[in-house]
Amino acid sequence: MNSQVKHSPVKTVNPFTNKIEKEFDVMTSDQIAKIIDKADEAFKTWKNTAFSERATIIHKVASIMRERKQELGKLATIEMGKLLAESIYEVELSANIFDYYAENAEKFLADKPLEVKHGEAFLSYEPIGVLLSVQPWNFPYYQITRSAASNLMAGNTMLLKHASNVPQCAQIMEDIFKGAGLPNGVYTNLFIPGKLVSELVSNSKIKGVTLTGSKPAGASITAAAGASVKKSTLELGGSDPFVVLEDADVQEAVNVAVAGRMWNAGQVCVSPKRVIVPASMYNEFLEKTKEAFAKLVVGDPMDAATNVAPLSSEQAAVDVQKQIQKAATQGAKVLLGGKRVAREGAFVEPTLITEITPEVDAYFEEIFGPVFMLYQYNTIDEAVEIANATEFGLGGSVFGKDTKKAVAVARRIDTGMVYINHVTGIAPELPFGGTKESGYGREQSPAGIYEFVNAKLIRTTSSDKAY
Ligand code: NAP
C-alpha cells in the first residue's frame, strides 16, 4: 500500500437522507503494518488461553450486544438503511452465534481419536494465527460475527476489513470486544478501501483470509491468497430459487416469498430472487403476489409501519434500477414498480418482473434489491433446470405440503442450502455457505470452526508396529 497516496475517508452516508453522518480517516500503511504485528504478537498468548477464559469473554460480547441492541440497531439503520426491527433482530442473532461458539468450541475442537491397528492416533485442532476477514455491509453485525465467533474461540486472532459504508458498526464492535475483555490485538478494525485489501494478503503474518461479498472481490483476494499459499473461504452472491410445488398452499407461499424478497430491501445473499411456480398455478400466484405488493409500505426504516427500506446507498439504487431497465429492454415484463420512489433517499419501488427468458441477463444475474422475479414451469425437470440455470449456488427453497416430494426436489438443486417451506434461514447450529460461484467453505455450525484450524495428526506407537 502506497503511503504517499491520500485516500478519501470511509464514511457513513445515511441512505434514507443521503446525508453524510460521520467520516473516518483511512489508515496509512505504517499503521496497518503495526496492527498486523500486534495481532501476530497477541496470537502467541491468545492461542494458549484456556477455552473457558475465551468463552467468558465471548459470552460477555453477546451480553453487551443484547444490552445495547437498541443503540446498535439504530446505528445499523442509519449506516445502511435497513428496517430498525431487522437491525435489532440481527443484533440478537449475532449474540446467539457468539454464545453458541462460546458454549461449544471446546467440545468441537477436542482431540479426535482415529481408529488404528497399533498404538493411538488422534487429530489435534490448533489455531493457525492472524486471519483477515473482509465483510459486506448488508448485515453489519452478523457478517462480522459469523467468522469472528468461531475463529476467536478457536484461538485465532482477527483483522476486520468491513465495508466502507458501515465504519461506525465496525468501530462499535471493536469497542464491544475490548469492553468484554478481549486482549489488545486479538481483534482489530482496518479502515482501508476494498481495492487495497488484497495487497495485505502477502504479509507473512496473515495466515488465512475469509471474504463475504461479490465475485470480483472474492476472486481478487483468493488470487492473492493462492499466490502466497494461504487458506481462504468465500461466501459470495446468490440468486436463490424458490420452487413452488403443485400441492403448496398458494397464499402461504406468496406471503413467504414476498416477505423474504423484501427483507433488507432485497439485499440479502439468500433472498428468494427467482420464484418458480407451476403453470397451472401461475395466474392465481400472480394475482396474490400483486395483492401482497399492494400492502407493502415503503418509507422511513425507523418507522415500525414500514416494510420496505431504502437500499444501502444511492449508487446501489441507481445500479438496481439499471438492471430492471435492462431486463425490460431485453424483453422481460415489469408488471409492478421498476422506478425510483419519488422521494429523497436511496429508494427503488418494489418491483415485479415476469417473462424472464435466457435472453434476459437477469435470468443469470443477481439483482440486489426489492425485485421479485416470477417464472413458470410445466414439469419438475423444467423447474429444476430454471433453478440451476445460474452460476450461483448459495441457497434455495422448495414449497409444498408433501415434504418427501419437496425433499426430492431439494436434492436436485445445486446449492449449499435448501429450505423446505421457508426462505433460507439462519441459525447458529446450521451451516451457511454455497457451491459453484457462490464460493466455498462454511460458517456457523460445527463446520464453521474447522475452516481455519490445523487438524494435526499425532500418532503414538513403537517403530516396529507403525504400519
Ligand atoms: P463487495 O463490493 O465485494 O464488498 C464486500 C467487501 O469486500 C467490502 O468490505 C469491500 O470493501 C471489499 N472489497 C471490495 N473490493 C475488493 C477487492 N478487490 N479485494 C478485496 N476486498 C474488496 O460486495 P457488495 O457488492 O458490497 O456486497 C454484496 C454482495 O455480497 C452480494 O453479491 C451478496 O450476495 C454478497 N453477500 C454474500 C453473502 C454470503 O454469505 N454468501 C452474505 C452477504 C452478502 P469496500 O466497501 O471498501 O469496497
mmCIF file of C-alpha atoms in Angstrom, residues 29-256:
data_model
loop_
_atom_site.group_PDB
_atom_site.id
_atom_site.type_symbol
_atom_site.label_atom_id
_atom_site.label_comp_id
_atom_site.label_asym_id
_atom_site.label_seq_id
_atom_site.Cartn_x
_atom_site.Cartn_y
_atom_site.Cartn_z
ATOM 1 C CA SER A 29 0.384 1.538 5.505
ATOM 2 C CA ASP A 30 2.548 2.084 8.600
ATOM 3 C CA GLN A 31 -0.484 1.977 10.901
ATOM 4 C CA ILE A 32 -1.691 -1.204 9.225
ATOM 5 C CA ALA A 33 1.697 -2.886 9.466
ATOM 6 C CA LYS A 34 1.732 -2.150 13.214
ATOM 7 C CA ILE A 35 -1.783 -3.572 13.631
ATOM 8 C CA ILE A 36 -0.772 -6.779 11.842
ATOM 9 C CA ASP A 37 2.343 -7.075 14.040
ATOM 10 C CA LYS A 38 0.206 -6.615 17.122
ATOM 11 C CA ALA A 39 -2.316 -9.248 16.002
ATOM 12 C CA ASP A 40 0.554 -11.675 15.430
ATOM 13 C CA GLU A 41 2.003 -10.892 18.862
ATOM 14 C CA ALA A 42 -1.416 -11.281 20.509
ATOM 15 C CA PHE A 43 -1.816 -14.703 18.870
ATOM 16 C CA LYS A 44 1.100 -16.081 20.895
ATOM 17 C CA THR A 45 -0.896 -15.616 24.081
ATOM 18 C CA TRP A 46 -4.453 -15.995 22.796
ATOM 19 C CA LYS A 47 -3.784 -19.434 21.260
ATOM 20 C CA ASN A 48 -2.767 -20.706 24.701
ATOM 21 C CA THR A 49 -5.594 -19.026 26.591
ATOM 22 C CA ALA A 50 -7.943 -21.625 28.081
ATOM 23 C CA PHE A 51 -11.246 -22.222 26.292
ATOM 24 C CA SER A 52 -13.056 -21.315 29.499
ATOM 25 C CA GLU A 53 -11.349 -17.924 29.602
ATOM 26 C CA ARG A 54 -12.059 -17.244 25.940
ATOM 27 C CA ALA A 55 -15.665 -18.328 26.475
ATOM 28 C CA THR A 56 -16.157 -15.896 29.354
ATOM 29 C CA ILE A 57 -15.109 -13.009 27.103
ATOM 30 C CA ILE A 58 -17.169 -14.140 24.128
ATOM 31 C CA HIS A 59 -20.295 -14.667 26.290
ATOM 32 C CA LYS A 60 -19.713 -11.153 27.581
ATOM 33 C CA VAL A 61 -19.648 -9.854 23.983
ATOM 34 C CA ALA A 62 -23.062 -11.485 23.499
ATOM 35 C CA SER A 63 -24.492 -9.982 26.661
ATOM 36 C CA ILE A 64 -23.225 -6.470 25.855
ATOM 37 C CA MET A 65 -24.791 -6.743 22.397
ATOM 38 C CA ARG A 66 -28.139 -7.721 23.920
ATOM 39 C CA GLU A 67 -27.972 -4.890 26.468
ATOM 40 C CA ARG A 68 -27.168 -2.366 23.743
ATOM 41 C CA LYS A 69 -29.378 -3.802 20.995
ATOM 42 C CA GLN A 70 -31.474 -0.645 20.537
ATOM 43 C CA GLU A 71 -28.389 1.529 20.127
ATOM 44 C CA LEU A 72 -26.647 -0.980 17.855
ATOM 45 C CA GLY A 73 -29.822 -1.453 15.844
ATOM 46 C CA LYS A 74 -30.241 2.281 15.260
ATOM 47 C CA LEU A 75 -26.655 2.590 14.153
ATOM 48 C CA ALA A 76 -27.019 -0.132 11.500
ATOM 49 C CA THR A 77 -30.227 1.515 10.249
ATOM 50 C CA ILE A 78 -28.514 4.901 9.992
ATOM 51 C CA GLU A 79 -25.486 3.456 8.222
ATOM 52 C CA MET A 80 -27.088 1.165 5.659
ATOM 53 C CA GLY A 81 -30.809 1.800 5.833
ATOM 54 C CA LYS A 82 -32.353 -1.490 6.950
ATOM 55 C CA LEU A 83 -35.570 -1.548 8.970
ATOM 56 C CA LEU A 84 -34.918 -0.945 12.655
ATOM 57 C CA ALA A 85 -36.718 -4.165 13.644
ATOM 58 C CA GLU A 86 -34.456 -6.107 11.250
ATOM 59 C CA SER A 87 -31.371 -4.406 12.706
ATOM 60 C CA ILE A 88 -32.364 -5.363 16.242
ATOM 61 C CA TYR A 89 -33.125 -8.935 15.171
ATOM 62 C CA GLU A 90 -29.650 -9.071 13.618
ATOM 63 C CA VAL A 91 -28.037 -7.959 16.885
ATOM 64 C CA GLU A 92 -29.882 -10.709 18.779
ATOM 65 C CA LEU A 93 -28.949 -13.328 16.165
ATOM 66 C CA SER A 94 -25.302 -12.292 16.390
ATOM 67 C CA ALA A 95 -25.381 -12.540 20.188
ATOM 68 C CA ASN A 96 -26.783 -16.085 19.829
ATOM 69 C CA ILE A 97 -23.926 -17.037 17.499
ATOM 70 C CA PHE A 98 -21.321 -15.726 19.957
ATOM 71 C CA ASP A 99 -22.968 -17.726 22.741
ATOM 72 C CA TYR A 100 -23.137 -20.847 20.576
ATOM 73 C CA TYR A 101 -19.395 -20.918 19.930
ATOM 74 C CA ALA A 102 -18.556 -19.876 23.487
ATOM 75 C CA GLU A 103 -20.546 -22.878 24.697
ATOM 76 C CA ASN A 104 -19.431 -25.430 22.101
ATOM 77 C CA ALA A 105 -15.947 -24.577 20.806
ATOM 78 C CA GLU A 106 -14.092 -26.678 23.354
ATOM 79 C CA LYS A 107 -16.251 -29.698 22.532
ATOM 80 C CA PHE A 108 -15.902 -29.194 18.750
ATOM 81 C CA LEU A 109 -12.116 -28.841 18.998
ATOM 82 C CA ALA A 110 -11.479 -31.657 21.445
ATOM 83 C CA ASP A 111 -8.900 -34.187 20.225
ATOM 84 C CA LYS A 112 -10.492 -36.590 17.758
ATOM 85 C CA PRO A 113 -9.320 -40.222 18.127
ATOM 86 C CA LEU A 114 -8.763 -42.201 14.914
ATOM 87 C CA GLU A 115 -9.051 -45.970 14.612
ATOM 88 C CA VAL A 116 -5.608 -47.514 14.059
ATOM 89 C CA LYS A 117 -4.225 -51.043 14.223
ATOM 90 C CA HIS A 118 -1.496 -50.250 16.724
ATOM 91 C CA GLY A 119 -0.983 -47.604 19.344
ATOM 92 C CA GLU A 120 -3.015 -44.437 19.198
ATOM 93 C CA ALA A 121 -3.694 -41.692 16.673
ATOM 94 C CA PHE A 122 -5.717 -38.557 17.036
ATOM 95 C CA LEU A 123 -6.341 -35.159 15.468
ATOM 96 C CA SER A 124 -5.350 -32.144 17.500
ATOM 97 C CA TYR A 125 -7.116 -28.987 16.273
ATOM 98 C CA GLU A 126 -4.858 -25.974 16.540
ATOM 99 C CA PRO A 127 -5.365 -22.315 15.620
ATOM 100 C CA ILE A 128 -3.223 -21.042 12.751
ATOM 101 C CA GLY A 129 -2.705 -17.335 13.513
ATOM 102 C CA VAL A 130 -3.868 -13.964 12.230
ATOM 103 C CA LEU A 131 -6.905 -14.080 9.924
ATOM 104 C CA LEU A 132 -8.080 -11.320 7.623
ATOM 105 C CA SER A 133 -11.873 -11.096 7.489
ATOM 106 C CA VAL A 134 -13.399 -8.971 4.709
ATOM 107 C CA GLN A 135 -17.109 -8.356 5.106
ATOM 108 C CA PRO A 136 -20.034 -6.618 3.357
ATOM 109 C CA TRP A 137 -22.470 -4.054 4.700
ATOM 110 C CA ASN A 138 -25.791 -5.847 4.296
ATOM 111 C CA PHE A 139 -25.702 -7.421 7.788
ATOM 112 C CA PRO A 140 -23.146 -5.199 9.502
ATOM 113 C CA TYR A 141 -23.054 -7.163 12.790
ATOM 114 C CA TYR A 142 -23.996 -10.661 11.674
ATOM 115 C CA GLN A 143 -21.361 -10.690 8.924
ATOM 116 C CA ILE A 144 -18.635 -9.825 11.426
ATOM 117 C CA THR A 145 -19.964 -12.382 13.881
ATOM 118 C CA ARG A 146 -20.056 -15.388 11.568
ATOM 119 C CA SER A 147 -16.293 -15.531 11.207
ATOM 120 C CA ALA A 148 -15.293 -13.837 14.464
ATOM 121 C CA ALA A 149 -17.230 -16.042 16.909
ATOM 122 C CA SER A 150 -15.828 -19.357 15.689
ATOM 123 C CA ASN A 151 -12.311 -18.157 14.959
ATOM 124 C CA LEU A 152 -11.756 -16.219 18.165
ATOM 125 C CA MET A 153 -12.994 -19.216 20.148
ATOM 126 C CA ALA A 154 -10.603 -21.422 18.143
ATOM 127 C CA GLY A 155 -7.696 -19.235 19.280
ATOM 128 C CA ASN A 156 -7.022 -17.291 16.079
ATOM 129 C CA THR A 157 -6.674 -13.508 16.076
ATOM 130 C CA MET A 158 -8.522 -11.357 13.585
ATOM 131 C CA LEU A 159 -8.307 -8.262 11.446
ATOM 132 C CA LEU A 160 -11.638 -6.969 10.200
ATOM 133 C CA LYS A 161 -11.901 -5.072 6.951
ATOM 134 C CA HIS A 162 -15.561 -4.084 6.976
ATOM 135 C CA ALA A 163 -17.392 -2.458 4.056
ATOM 136 C CA SER A 164 -16.519 1.214 3.726
ATOM 137 C CA ASN A 165 -20.127 2.385 4.241
ATOM 138 C CA VAL A 166 -20.502 0.885 7.749
ATOM 139 C CA PRO A 167 -17.467 2.197 9.657
ATOM 140 C CA GLN A 168 -19.431 3.017 12.813
ATOM 141 C CA CYS A 169 -20.771 -0.549 13.086
ATOM 142 C CA ALA A 170 -17.209 -1.782 12.603
ATOM 143 C CA GLN A 171 -15.906 0.581 15.276
ATOM 144 C CA ILE A 172 -18.602 -0.175 17.841
ATOM 145 C CA MET A 173 -17.943 -3.912 17.544
ATOM 146 C CA GLU A 174 -14.235 -3.382 18.167
ATOM 147 C CA ASP A 175 -15.199 -1.311 21.222
ATOM 148 C CA ILE A 176 -17.552 -4.066 22.437
ATOM 149 C CA PHE A 177 -14.823 -6.700 22.107
ATOM 150 C CA LYS A 178 -12.489 -4.504 24.146
ATOM 151 C CA GLY A 179 -15.205 -3.776 26.700
ATOM 152 C CA ALA A 180 -15.800 -7.513 27.091
ATOM 153 C CA GLY A 181 -12.134 -8.011 27.975
ATOM 154 C CA LEU A 182 -10.651 -9.253 24.704
ATOM 155 C CA PRO A 183 -6.896 -8.597 24.923
ATOM 156 C CA ASN A 184 -5.399 -5.886 22.711
ATOM 157 C CA GLY A 185 -4.546 -7.082 19.234
ATOM 158 C CA VAL A 186 -6.883 -10.086 19.211
ATOM 159 C CA TYR A 187 -9.496 -8.312 17.086
ATOM 160 C CA THR A 188 -8.833 -5.017 15.239
ATOM 161 C CA ASN A 189 -10.542 -2.991 12.509
ATOM 162 C CA LEU A 190 -8.749 -1.882 9.410
ATOM 163 C CA PHE A 191 -10.097 1.260 7.801
ATOM 164 C CA ILE A 192 -8.947 0.881 4.205
ATOM 165 C CA PRO A 193 -10.663 0.814 0.817
ATOM 166 C CA GLY A 194 -11.564 -2.633 -0.512
ATOM 167 C CA LYS A 195 -9.363 -2.313 -3.575
ATOM 168 C CA LEU A 196 -6.272 -2.177 -1.328
ATOM 169 C CA VAL A 197 -7.079 -5.255 0.753
ATOM 170 C CA SER A 198 -5.551 -7.877 -1.495
ATOM 171 C CA GLU A 199 -2.130 -6.233 -1.098
ATOM 172 C CA LEU A 200 -2.162 -7.132 2.593
ATOM 173 C CA VAL A 201 -2.545 -10.841 1.988
ATOM 174 C CA SER A 202 1.102 -11.411 1.143
ATOM 175 C CA ASN A 203 2.136 -10.237 4.629
ATOM 176 C CA SER A 204 3.633 -13.404 6.103
ATOM 177 C CA LYS A 205 1.932 -12.796 9.451
ATOM 178 C CA ILE A 206 -1.522 -13.192 7.892
ATOM 179 C CA LYS A 207 -2.287 -16.908 7.774
ATOM 180 C CA GLY A 208 -5.755 -17.046 6.229
ATOM 181 C CA VAL A 209 -8.426 -14.909 4.578
ATOM 182 C CA THR A 210 -12.193 -15.057 4.527
ATOM 183 C CA LEU A 211 -14.371 -12.818 2.389
ATOM 184 C CA THR A 212 -18.093 -12.363 2.041
ATOM 185 C CA GLY A 213 -19.086 -10.169 -0.858
ATOM 186 C CA SER A 214 -19.044 -10.040 -4.631
ATOM 187 C CA LYS A 215 -17.292 -12.341 -7.076
ATOM 188 C CA PRO A 216 -14.704 -9.751 -8.229
ATOM 189 C CA ALA A 217 -13.678 -9.042 -4.622
ATOM 190 C CA GLY A 218 -13.584 -12.772 -3.852
ATOM 191 C CA ALA A 219 -11.543 -13.546 -6.957
ATOM 192 C CA SER A 220 -9.074 -10.774 -6.152
ATOM 193 C CA ILE A 221 -8.457 -11.776 -2.563
ATOM 194 C CA THR A 222 -8.262 -15.516 -3.200
ATOM 195 C CA ALA A 223 -5.846 -14.952 -6.086
ATOM 196 C CA ALA A 224 -3.640 -13.135 -3.579
ATOM 197 C CA ALA A 225 -4.123 -15.937 -1.037
ATOM 198 C CA GLY A 226 -3.270 -18.566 -3.641
ATOM 199 C CA ALA A 227 -0.129 -16.704 -4.642
ATOM 200 C CA SER A 228 1.082 -16.874 -1.030
ATOM 201 C CA VAL A 229 -0.342 -20.380 -0.431
ATOM 202 C CA LYS A 230 -2.830 -19.349 2.252
ATOM 203 C CA LYS A 231 -6.133 -20.877 3.192
ATOM 204 C CA SER A 232 -9.250 -18.944 2.116
ATOM 205 C CA THR A 233 -13.006 -19.210 2.296
ATOM 206 C CA LEU A 234 -15.542 -17.292 0.220
ATOM 207 C CA GLU A 235 -19.215 -16.518 0.708
ATOM 208 C CA LEU A 236 -20.318 -14.780 -2.471
ATOM 209 C CA GLY A 237 -23.544 -13.759 -4.146
ATOM 210 C CA GLY A 238 -26.631 -15.804 -4.812
ATOM 211 C CA SER A 239 -29.792 -15.876 -6.900
ATOM 212 C CA ASP A 240 -31.808 -18.284 -4.832
ATOM 213 C CA PRO A 241 -34.612 -20.226 -6.492
ATOM 214 C CA PHE A 242 -37.921 -20.552 -4.641
ATOM 215 C CA VAL A 243 -39.656 -23.547 -6.222
ATOM 216 C CA VAL A 244 -43.369 -23.888 -5.516
ATOM 217 C CA LEU A 245 -44.858 -27.369 -5.991
ATOM 218 C CA GLU A 246 -48.409 -28.200 -7.160
ATOM 219 C CA ASP A 247 -49.597 -29.122 -3.663
ATOM 220 C CA ALA A 248 -48.364 -25.915 -1.969
ATOM 221 C CA ASP A 249 -50.652 -23.556 -0.106
ATOM 222 C CA VAL A 250 -50.551 -20.704 -2.631
ATOM 223 C CA GLN A 251 -51.326 -17.892 -0.204
ATOM 224 C CA GLU A 252 -48.706 -19.048 2.254
ATOM 225 C CA ALA A 253 -46.092 -19.447 -0.493
ATOM 226 C CA VAL A 254 -46.842 -15.923 -1.767
ATOM 227 C CA ASN A 255 -46.652 -14.419 1.721
ATOM 228 C CA VAL A 256 -43.329 -16.100 2.484
#
